[in-house]
Amino acid sequence: MTEQPKAVTLSHQPVAGSQVYTWEPSNAAIAARYGLRPEDVLRFDTNTSPLPPPFVAQALTDPFEPTLNEYPDSAYEELTAAAAAYTGVDPSEIVVGAGADEILDLVAKAFLTAGATALVPIPTYPMYGVLTSQRAARIAAVPRLGADDGFALDVPAMTARLADAGVVWLCSPNNPTGRAEPVGNIEAILAGAAELPSPPLIVVDEAYFEYGGATVVPWRHRYPHLLAVRTVSKAFALAGIRVGYAVGSRSVIERLGRVRPPGSISTVSAHVSARALQSPEYALDNVRALSAEREWLSTQLNTFGWMVTPGITNFVLVRIGDHATAERATDALLHAGIVPRTFGPANPLRGHLRLTVRSRAENDR
């Protein structure tokens, strides 16, 4: 009898025994492992939109004539102005990067020295821990409250450790739980940090902002140690463009600018993302469509006995059972060409899968 392949690990993680960091396996790698065609692999693990925006081709025609033989304008004036207008701030309060991940990397470079401490509420986006470790800084993991409390921040536990932190990594709506953080919780942490002689930088990752609409951007004057991070990967359906931006006080933005590499965003990526931010109607329509599809998918999964945790993003967190049951479900899905996001046995979300909301035909499959 032919031995069945063991389910691949499908989480962001550094490669064991090295400092190399990898994302999820490619479609080709998964197809080869499970005897599939690459075109039959469906990514339910990456939280991307099922369709690209319709304006990309138009954005690359007149009056834009990319001079691809030259380097881009490292000030990215068009993109910075578009992000500023979209968020309602001054361009001097914006920094742009090659995806939100580069913004997070700039934070780690500018605010985390070797031996410093970063507070990381868990579960959350794994990149915070990866970037902290890359700076030889310490990760202070603070468990979130349980499912009955919406996986909210444990505010007393967080505020008790603020004095030791250089950076506090927050995410709202949170990935991978899909819940928006109660605004009172974030403000309590900001206020607690403001009382310290040297407040840590409070980073609020708002990658899924358009799905909830709540933002900390208006608080940037009251709390100059605050940074809000955004992206065009999610609601704007431009994950392949790799453009993100952040909003903060001028002092924080200037500090990030000192470690930002010139030219990390391509000329094409900068222009397309600027056009997207200048005309956000598609993003809002995309959010409405995927939110409705999320409710349909949640209903279907609940009907089959998979318990969906309420959320507001373009993915759902599903309770399968214990870790072994979730592993068996993952293996069956992978053999069918469906790639879920999994959680290891030490993760607080073991026994869960995270599934991206895709098109109706893909979700039906």
PDB file of C-alpha atoms in Angstrom, residues 33-284:
ATOM      1  CA  ARG A  33       2.990  16.467  -3.043  1.00  0.00           C
ATOM      2  CA  TYR A  34      -0.672  15.549  -3.432  1.00  0.00           C
ATOM      3  CA  GLY A  35      -0.721  14.360  -7.043  1.00  0.00           C
ATOM      4  CA  LEU A  36      -2.655  17.363  -8.354  1.00  0.00           C
ATOM      5  CA  ARG A  37      -2.337  19.844 -11.182  1.00  0.00           C
ATOM      6  CA  PRO A  38      -1.143  23.283 -10.006  1.00  0.00           C
ATOM      7  CA  GLU A  39      -4.175  24.903 -11.634  1.00  0.00           C
ATOM      8  CA  ASP A  40      -6.471  22.748  -9.479  1.00  0.00           C
ATOM      9  CA  VAL A  41      -5.036  24.077  -6.202  1.00  0.00           C
ATOM     10  CA  LEU A  42      -7.306  26.589  -4.430  1.00  0.00           C
ATOM     11  CA  ARG A  43      -5.673  28.887  -1.856  1.00  0.00           C
ATOM     12  CA  PHE A  44      -7.984  29.232   1.112  1.00  0.00           C
ATOM     13  CA  ASP A  45      -4.989  30.128   3.309  1.00  0.00           C
ATOM     14  CA  THR A  46      -3.711  33.500   2.067  1.00  0.00           C
ATOM     15  CA  ASN A  47      -6.648  35.919   2.619  1.00  0.00           C
ATOM     16  CA  THR A  48      -6.426  37.344  -0.889  1.00  0.00           C
ATOM     17  CA  SER A  49      -9.405  38.435  -2.968  1.00  0.00           C
ATOM     18  CA  PRO A  50     -10.709  35.949  -5.570  1.00  0.00           C
ATOM     19  CA  LEU A  51     -10.629  38.452  -8.455  1.00  0.00           C
ATOM     20  CA  PRO A  52      -8.208  41.256  -9.388  1.00  0.00           C
ATOM     21  CA  PRO A  53      -9.557  44.809  -9.613  1.00  0.00           C
ATOM     22  CA  PRO A  54     -10.786  45.918 -13.042  1.00  0.00           C
ATOM     23  CA  PHE A  55      -8.804  49.151 -13.196  1.00  0.00           C
ATOM     24  CA  VAL A  56      -5.266  47.739 -13.403  1.00  0.00           C
ATOM     25  CA  ALA A  57      -5.050  47.672 -17.211  1.00  0.00           C
ATOM     26  CA  GLN A  58      -6.445  51.200 -17.408  1.00  0.00           C
ATOM     27  CA  ALA A  59      -3.975  52.397 -14.780  1.00  0.00           C
ATOM     28  CA  LEU A  60      -1.097  51.317 -17.003  1.00  0.00           C
ATOM     29  CA  THR A  61      -2.232  53.322 -20.032  1.00  0.00           C
ATOM     30  CA  ASP A  62      -2.098  57.049 -20.727  1.00  0.00           C
ATOM     31  CA  PRO A  63      -1.344  59.404 -19.142  1.00  0.00           C
ATOM     32  CA  PHE A  64       0.977  57.039 -17.267  1.00  0.00           C
ATOM     33  CA  GLU A  65       3.999  56.078 -19.304  1.00  0.00           C
ATOM     34  CA  PRO A  66       6.330  54.113 -17.037  1.00  0.00           C
ATOM     35  CA  THR A  67      10.017  54.671 -17.625  1.00  0.00           C
ATOM     36  CA  LEU A  68      10.979  51.202 -16.530  1.00  0.00           C
ATOM     37  CA  ASN A  69      14.591  51.719 -17.505  1.00  0.00           C
ATOM     38  CA  GLU A  70      14.877  54.310 -14.709  1.00  0.00           C
ATOM     39  CA  TYR A  71      14.596  53.976 -10.947  1.00  0.00           C
ATOM     40  CA  PRO A  72      11.340  55.076  -9.313  1.00  0.00           C
ATOM     41  CA  ASP A  73      10.996  58.374  -7.491  1.00  0.00           C
ATOM     42  CA  SER A  74      12.116  57.307  -4.016  1.00  0.00           C
ATOM     43  CA  ALA A  75       9.858  59.929  -2.421  1.00  0.00           C
ATOM     44  CA  TYR A  76       6.829  58.241  -4.042  1.00  0.00           C
ATOM     45  CA  GLU A  77       4.990  61.549  -4.110  1.00  0.00           C
ATOM     46  CA  GLU A  78       1.957  60.299  -6.065  1.00  0.00           C
ATOM     47  CA  LEU A  79       1.473  57.253  -3.823  1.00  0.00           C
ATOM     48  CA  THR A  80       2.104  59.194  -0.616  1.00  0.00           C
ATOM     49  CA  ALA A  81      -0.376  61.888  -1.629  1.00  0.00           C
ATOM     50  CA  ALA A  82      -2.992  59.268  -2.511  1.00  0.00           C
ATOM     51  CA  ALA A  83      -2.573  57.484   0.822  1.00  0.00           C
ATOM     52  CA  ALA A  84      -2.745  60.806   2.666  1.00  0.00           C
ATOM     53  CA  ALA A  85      -5.936  61.834   0.871  1.00  0.00           C
ATOM     54  CA  TYR A  86      -7.526  58.423   1.463  1.00  0.00           C
ATOM     55  CA  THR A  87      -6.798  58.536   5.199  1.00  0.00           C
ATOM     56  CA  GLY A  88      -7.421  62.271   5.619  1.00  0.00           C
ATOM     57  CA  VAL A  89      -3.946  63.167   6.889  1.00  0.00           C
ATOM     58  CA  ASP A  90      -1.003  65.282   5.764  1.00  0.00           C
ATOM     59  CA  PRO A  91       1.543  63.581   3.457  1.00  0.00           C
ATOM     60  CA  SER A  92       4.216  64.202   6.107  1.00  0.00           C
ATOM     61  CA  GLU A  93       2.305  61.745   8.325  1.00  0.00           C
ATOM     62  CA  ILE A  94       2.604  58.916   5.769  1.00  0.00           C
ATOM     63  CA  VAL A  95       5.351  56.407   5.071  1.00  0.00           C
ATOM     64  CA  VAL A  96       5.003  53.880   2.236  1.00  0.00           C
ATOM     65  CA  GLY A  97       6.629  50.498   1.776  1.00  0.00           C
ATOM     66  CA  ALA A  98       6.723  47.304  -0.265  1.00  0.00           C
ATOM     67  CA  GLY A  99       3.689  45.804   1.409  1.00  0.00           C
ATOM     68  CA  ALA A 100       2.573  46.255   4.997  1.00  0.00           C
ATOM     69  CA  ASP A 101       5.234  43.696   5.877  1.00  0.00           C
ATOM     70  CA  GLU A 102       7.984  46.133   4.888  1.00  0.00           C
ATOM     71  CA  ILE A 103       6.378  48.781   7.093  1.00  0.00           C
ATOM     72  CA  LEU A 104       6.444  46.307   9.982  1.00  0.00           C
ATOM     73  CA  ASP A 105      10.071  45.550   9.159  1.00  0.00           C
ATOM     74  CA  LEU A 106      10.895  49.264   9.275  1.00  0.00           C
ATOM     75  CA  VAL A 107       9.309  49.430  12.725  1.00  0.00           C
ATOM     76  CA  ALA A 108      11.484  46.583  13.935  1.00  0.00           C
ATOM     77  CA  LYS A 109      14.614  48.204  12.479  1.00  0.00           C
ATOM     78  CA  ALA A 110      13.863  51.643  13.910  1.00  0.00           C
ATOM     79  CA  PHE A 111      12.433  50.761  17.317  1.00  0.00           C
ATOM     80  CA  LEU A 112      13.794  47.353  18.335  1.00  0.00           C
ATOM     81  CA  THR A 113      17.440  47.068  19.280  1.00  0.00           C
ATOM     82  CA  ALA A 114      19.112  43.794  20.235  1.00  0.00           C
ATOM     83  CA  GLY A 115      17.854  42.751  23.658  1.00  0.00           C
ATOM     84  CA  ALA A 116      14.795  45.031  23.541  1.00  0.00           C
ATOM     85  CA  THR A 117      11.325  43.618  24.218  1.00  0.00           C
ATOM     86  CA  ALA A 118       8.211  43.567  22.040  1.00  0.00           C
ATOM     87  CA  LEU A 119       4.765  42.710  23.405  1.00  0.00           C
ATOM     88  CA  VAL A 120       2.897  40.260  21.166  1.00  0.00           C
ATOM     89  CA  PRO A 121      -0.702  39.325  22.072  1.00  0.00           C
ATOM     90  CA  ILE A 122      -1.308  35.760  20.900  1.00  0.00           C
ATOM     91  CA  PRO A 123      -2.809  34.463  18.733  1.00  0.00           C
ATOM     92  CA  THR A 124      -2.052  37.080  16.090  1.00  0.00           C
ATOM     93  CA  TYR A 125      -0.145  37.639  12.842  1.00  0.00           C
ATOM     94  CA  PRO A 126       3.098  35.599  13.064  1.00  0.00           C
ATOM     95  CA  MET A 127       5.232  38.225  11.312  1.00  0.00           C
ATOM     96  CA  TYR A 128       5.388  40.296  14.507  1.00  0.00           C
ATOM     97  CA  GLY A 129       7.305  37.540  16.237  1.00  0.00           C
ATOM     98  CA  VAL A 130       9.460  36.829  13.193  1.00  0.00           C
ATOM     99  CA  LEU A 131      10.524  40.465  12.809  1.00  0.00           C
ATOM    100  CA  THR A 132      11.165  40.822  16.524  1.00  0.00           C
ATOM    101  CA  SER A 133      13.411  37.761  16.487  1.00  0.00           C
ATOM    102  CA  GLN A 134      15.288  39.014  13.431  1.00  0.00           C
ATOM    103  CA  ARG A 135      16.325  42.096  15.423  1.00  0.00           C
ATOM    104  CA  ALA A 136      17.584  39.849  18.265  1.00  0.00           C
ATOM    105  CA  ALA A 137      14.869  41.332  20.458  1.00  0.00           C
ATOM    106  CA  ARG A 138      12.787  39.429  23.005  1.00  0.00           C
ATOM    107  CA  ILE A 139       9.179  38.393  22.378  1.00  0.00           C
ATOM    108  CA  ALA A 140       6.911  38.883  25.380  1.00  0.00           C
ATOM    109  CA  ALA A 141       3.901  36.777  24.413  1.00  0.00           C
ATOM    110  CA  VAL A 142       0.700  37.861  26.179  1.00  0.00           C
ATOM    111  CA  PRO A 143      -2.190  35.406  25.728  1.00  0.00           C
ATOM    112  CA  ARG A 144      -5.457  36.890  24.530  1.00  0.00           C
ATOM    113  CA  LEU A 145      -8.728  36.127  26.252  1.00  0.00           C
ATOM    114  CA  GLY A 146     -10.603  33.028  25.113  1.00  0.00           C
ATOM    115  CA  ALA A 147     -13.187  32.459  22.403  1.00  0.00           C
ATOM    116  CA  ASP A 148     -16.069  33.342  24.744  1.00  0.00           C
ATOM    117  CA  ASP A 149     -14.534  36.816  25.077  1.00  0.00           C
ATOM    118  CA  GLY A 150     -13.939  37.196  21.340  1.00  0.00           C
ATOM    119  CA  PHE A 151     -10.187  36.613  21.671  1.00  0.00           C
ATOM    120  CA  ALA A 152      -9.921  40.203  22.935  1.00  0.00           C
ATOM    121  CA  LEU A 153      -6.766  41.678  24.410  1.00  0.00           C
ATOM    122  CA  ASP A 154      -6.053  41.010  28.058  1.00  0.00           C
ATOM    123  CA  VAL A 155      -5.679  44.705  28.834  1.00  0.00           C
ATOM    124  CA  PRO A 156      -4.428  44.409  32.453  1.00  0.00           C
ATOM    125  CA  ALA A 157      -1.793  41.868  31.372  1.00  0.00           C
ATOM    126  CA  MET A 158      -0.710  44.117  28.503  1.00  0.00           C
ATOM    127  CA  THR A 159      -0.516  47.342  30.478  1.00  0.00           C
ATOM    128  CA  ALA A 160       1.432  45.624  33.257  1.00  0.00           C
ATOM    129  CA  ARG A 161       4.287  44.968  30.816  1.00  0.00           C
ATOM    130  CA  LEU A 162       4.355  48.241  28.870  1.00  0.00           C
ATOM    131  CA  ALA A 163       7.286  49.706  30.812  1.00  0.00           C
ATOM    132  CA  ASP A 164       9.597  46.968  29.540  1.00  0.00           C
ATOM    133  CA  ALA A 165       8.550  47.195  25.881  1.00  0.00           C
ATOM    134  CA  GLY A 166      10.063  48.988  22.907  1.00  0.00           C
ATOM    135  CA  VAL A 167       7.207  48.016  20.581  1.00  0.00           C
ATOM    136  CA  VAL A 168       3.678  46.718  21.135  1.00  0.00           C
ATOM    137  CA  TRP A 169       2.277  44.796  18.161  1.00  0.00           C
ATOM    138  CA  LEU A 170      -1.514  45.039  17.901  1.00  0.00           C
ATOM    139  CA  CYS A 171      -3.812  43.959  15.067  1.00  0.00           C
ATOM    140  CA  SER A 172      -7.430  45.025  14.561  1.00  0.00           C
ATOM    141  CA  PRO A 173      -9.342  43.345  13.028  1.00  0.00           C
ATOM    142  CA  ASN A 174      -7.090  40.607  14.305  1.00  0.00           C
ATOM    143  CA  ASN A 175      -5.582  37.956  12.069  1.00  0.00           C
ATOM    144  CA  PRO A 176      -6.282  35.012  12.429  1.00  0.00           C
ATOM    145  CA  THR A 177      -9.331  35.414  14.687  1.00  0.00           C
ATOM    146  CA  GLY A 178     -11.201  37.848  12.406  1.00  0.00           C
ATOM    147  CA  ARG A 179     -12.423  40.003  15.290  1.00  0.00           C
ATOM    148  CA  ALA A 180     -12.147  43.760  15.644  1.00  0.00           C
ATOM    149  CA  GLU A 181     -10.579  44.825  18.917  1.00  0.00           C
ATOM    150  CA  PRO A 182     -12.902  46.897  21.145  1.00  0.00           C
ATOM    151  CA  VAL A 183     -11.619  50.452  20.725  1.00  0.00           C
ATOM    152  CA  GLY A 184     -11.623  50.946  24.482  1.00  0.00           C
ATOM    153  CA  ASN A 185      -9.015  48.208  24.832  1.00  0.00           C
ATOM    154  CA  ILE A 186      -6.625  49.838  22.372  1.00  0.00           C
ATOM    155  CA  GLU A 187      -7.083  53.264  23.913  1.00  0.00           C
ATOM    156  CA  ALA A 188      -6.468  51.860  27.398  1.00  0.00           C
ATOM    157  CA  ILE A 189      -3.110  50.524  26.227  1.00  0.00           C
ATOM    158  CA  LEU A 190      -2.252  53.802  24.485  1.00  0.00           C
ATOM    159  CA  ALA A 191      -3.177  55.782  27.586  1.00  0.00           C
ATOM    160  CA  GLY A 192      -1.162  53.466  29.804  1.00  0.00           C
ATOM    161  CA  ALA A 193       1.870  53.852  27.576  1.00  0.00           C
ATOM    162  CA  ALA A 194       1.460  57.650  27.520  1.00  0.00           C
ATOM    163  CA  GLU A 195       1.994  57.757  31.286  1.00  0.00           C
ATOM    164  CA  LEU A 196       5.482  56.271  30.952  1.00  0.00           C
ATOM    165  CA  PRO A 197       8.613  58.442  30.717  1.00  0.00           C
ATOM    166  CA  SER A 198       9.571  56.670  27.469  1.00  0.00           C
ATOM    167  CA  PRO A 199       6.451  55.136  25.868  1.00  0.00           C
ATOM    168  CA  PRO A 200       6.840  52.137  23.544  1.00  0.00           C
ATOM    169  CA  LEU A 201       5.651  52.476  19.972  1.00  0.00           C
ATOM    170  CA  ILE A 202       2.107  51.095  19.745  1.00  0.00           C
ATOM    171  CA  VAL A 203       1.625  49.585  16.286  1.00  0.00           C
ATOM    172  CA  VAL A 204      -1.963  48.906  15.223  1.00  0.00           C
ATOM    173  CA  ASP A 205      -2.035  46.770  12.098  1.00  0.00           C
ATOM    174  CA  GLU A 206      -5.196  47.763  10.217  1.00  0.00           C
ATOM    175  CA  ALA A 207      -4.700  45.503   7.183  1.00  0.00           C
ATOM    176  CA  TYR A 208      -8.417  44.649   7.300  1.00  0.00           C
ATOM    177  CA  PHE A 209      -9.568  48.193   8.129  1.00  0.00           C
ATOM    178  CA  GLU A 210     -12.031  48.399   5.242  1.00  0.00           C
ATOM    179  CA  TYR A 211     -13.919  45.376   6.577  1.00  0.00           C
ATOM    180  CA  GLY A 212     -14.708  47.015   9.900  1.00  0.00           C
ATOM    181  CA  GLY A 213     -14.232  50.732   9.398  1.00  0.00           C
ATOM    182  CA  ALA A 214     -12.837  51.460  12.867  1.00  0.00           C
ATOM    183  CA  THR A 215      -9.434  53.137  12.901  1.00  0.00           C
ATOM    184  CA  VAL A 216      -6.982  54.674  15.349  1.00  0.00           C
ATOM    185  CA  VAL A 217      -5.747  57.227  12.803  1.00  0.00           C
ATOM    186  CA  PRO A 218      -7.639  60.163  14.447  1.00  0.00           C
ATOM    187  CA  TRP A 219      -5.758  59.476  17.701  1.00  0.00           C
ATOM    188  CA  ARG A 220      -2.298  60.145  16.262  1.00  0.00           C
ATOM    189  CA  HIS A 221      -2.104  63.684  17.700  1.00  0.00           C
ATOM    190  CA  ARG A 222      -3.212  62.647  21.169  1.00  0.00           C
ATOM    191  CA  TYR A 223      -0.851  59.659  21.163  1.00  0.00           C
ATOM    192  CA  PRO A 224       2.336  60.476  19.219  1.00  0.00           C
ATOM    193  CA  HIS A 225       3.648  56.977  20.045  1.00  0.00           C
ATOM    194  CA  LEU A 226       0.966  55.428  17.792  1.00  0.00           C
ATOM    195  CA  LEU A 227       1.369  54.010  14.278  1.00  0.00           C
ATOM    196  CA  ALA A 228      -1.483  52.673  12.111  1.00  0.00           C
ATOM    197  CA  VAL A 229      -0.447  50.287   9.314  1.00  0.00           C
ATOM    198  CA  ARG A 230      -2.536  49.724   6.163  1.00  0.00           C
ATOM    199  CA  THR A 231      -2.261  47.769   2.886  1.00  0.00           C
ATOM    200  CA  VAL A 232      -3.751  47.535  -0.600  1.00  0.00           C
ATOM    201  CA  SER A 233      -3.473  43.727  -0.487  1.00  0.00           C
ATOM    202  CA  LYS A 234      -6.847  42.934   1.102  1.00  0.00           C
ATOM    203  CA  ALA A 235      -9.863  45.106   0.283  1.00  0.00           C
ATOM    204  CA  PHE A 236      -8.172  46.570  -2.804  1.00  0.00           C
ATOM    205  CA  ALA A 237      -7.318  43.061  -4.111  1.00  0.00           C
ATOM    206  CA  LEU A 238      -3.738  44.036  -4.985  1.00  0.00           C
ATOM    207  CA  ALA A 239      -1.703  41.524  -2.986  1.00  0.00           C
ATOM    208  CA  GLY A 240       0.678  40.994  -5.904  1.00  0.00           C
ATOM    209  CA  ILE A 241       1.455  44.714  -6.111  1.00  0.00           C
ATOM    210  CA  ARG A 242       3.105  44.619  -2.643  1.00  0.00           C
ATOM    211  CA  VAL A 243       2.297  48.104  -1.355  1.00  0.00           C
ATOM    212  CA  GLY A 244       1.528  49.186   2.181  1.00  0.00           C
ATOM    213  CA  TYR A 245       1.623  52.446   4.091  1.00  0.00           C
ATOM    214  CA  ALA A 246       1.445  53.732   7.648  1.00  0.00           C
ATOM    215  CA  VAL A 247       0.041  56.803   9.385  1.00  0.00           C
ATOM    216  CA  GLY A 248       1.608  58.334  12.462  1.00  0.00           C
ATOM    217  CA  SER A 249       3.062  61.425  14.052  1.00  0.00           C
ATOM    218  CA  ARG A 250       5.747  63.226  12.093  1.00  0.00           C
ATOM    219  CA  SER A 251       8.427  62.155  14.581  1.00  0.00           C
ATOM    220  CA  VAL A 252       7.575  58.467  14.131  1.00  0.00           C
ATOM    221  CA  ILE A 253       7.306  58.774  10.339  1.00  0.00           C
ATOM    222  CA  GLU A 254      10.678  60.547  10.162  1.00  0.00           C
ATOM    223  CA  ARG A 255      12.280  57.808  12.245  1.00  0.00           C
ATOM    224  CA  LEU A 256      10.891  55.139   9.932  1.00  0.00           C
ATOM    225  CA  GLY A 257      11.999  57.135   6.898  1.00  0.00           C
ATOM    226  CA  ARG A 258      15.593  56.975   8.099  1.00  0.00           C
ATOM    227  CA  VAL A 259      15.624  53.177   7.716  1.00  0.00           C
ATOM    228  CA  ARG A 260      13.400  52.911   4.633  1.00  0.00           C
ATOM    229  CA  PRO A 261      15.331  51.678   1.579  1.00  0.00           C
ATOM    230  CA  PRO A 262      15.000  53.879  -1.496  1.00  0.00           C
ATOM    231  CA  GLY A 263      13.290  52.278  -4.450  1.00  0.00           C
ATOM    232  CA  SER A 264      11.794  49.218  -2.743  1.00  0.00           C
ATOM    233  CA  ILE A 265       8.436  49.817  -4.476  1.00  0.00           C
ATOM    234  CA  SER A 266       8.437  49.433  -8.256  1.00  0.00           C
ATOM    235  CA  THR A 267       7.264  52.257 -10.496  1.00  0.00           C
ATOM    236  CA  VAL A 268       4.319  50.153 -11.669  1.00  0.00           C
ATOM    237  CA  SER A 269       3.292  49.102  -8.158  1.00  0.00           C
ATOM    238  CA  ALA A 270       3.418  52.665  -6.866  1.00  0.00           C
ATOM    239  CA  HIS A 271       1.267  53.997  -9.691  1.00  0.00           C
ATOM    240  CA  VAL A 272      -1.347  51.208  -9.639  1.00  0.00           C
ATOM    241  CA  SER A 273      -1.771  51.402  -5.870  1.00  0.00           C
ATOM    242  CA  ALA A 274      -2.043  55.201  -6.046  1.00  0.00           C
ATOM    243  CA  ARG A 275      -4.827  54.858  -8.611  1.00  0.00           C
ATOM    244  CA  ALA A 276      -6.576  52.355  -6.331  1.00  0.00           C
ATOM    245  CA  LEU A 277      -6.426  54.673  -3.324  1.00  0.00           C
ATOM    246  CA  GLN A 278      -7.682  57.574  -5.437  1.00  0.00           C
ATOM    247  CA  SER A 279     -10.760  55.555  -6.473  1.00  0.00           C
ATOM    248  CA  PRO A 280     -11.649  53.324  -3.515  1.00  0.00           C
ATOM    249  CA  GLU A 281     -15.153  52.476  -4.743  1.00  0.00           C
ATOM    250  CA  TYR A 282     -14.001  49.086  -6.013  1.00  0.00           C
ATOM    251  CA  ALA A 283     -12.521  48.227  -2.633  1.00  0.00           C
ATOM    252  CA  LEU A 284     -15.749  49.081  -0.858  1.00  0.00           C
TER     253      LEU A 284
END
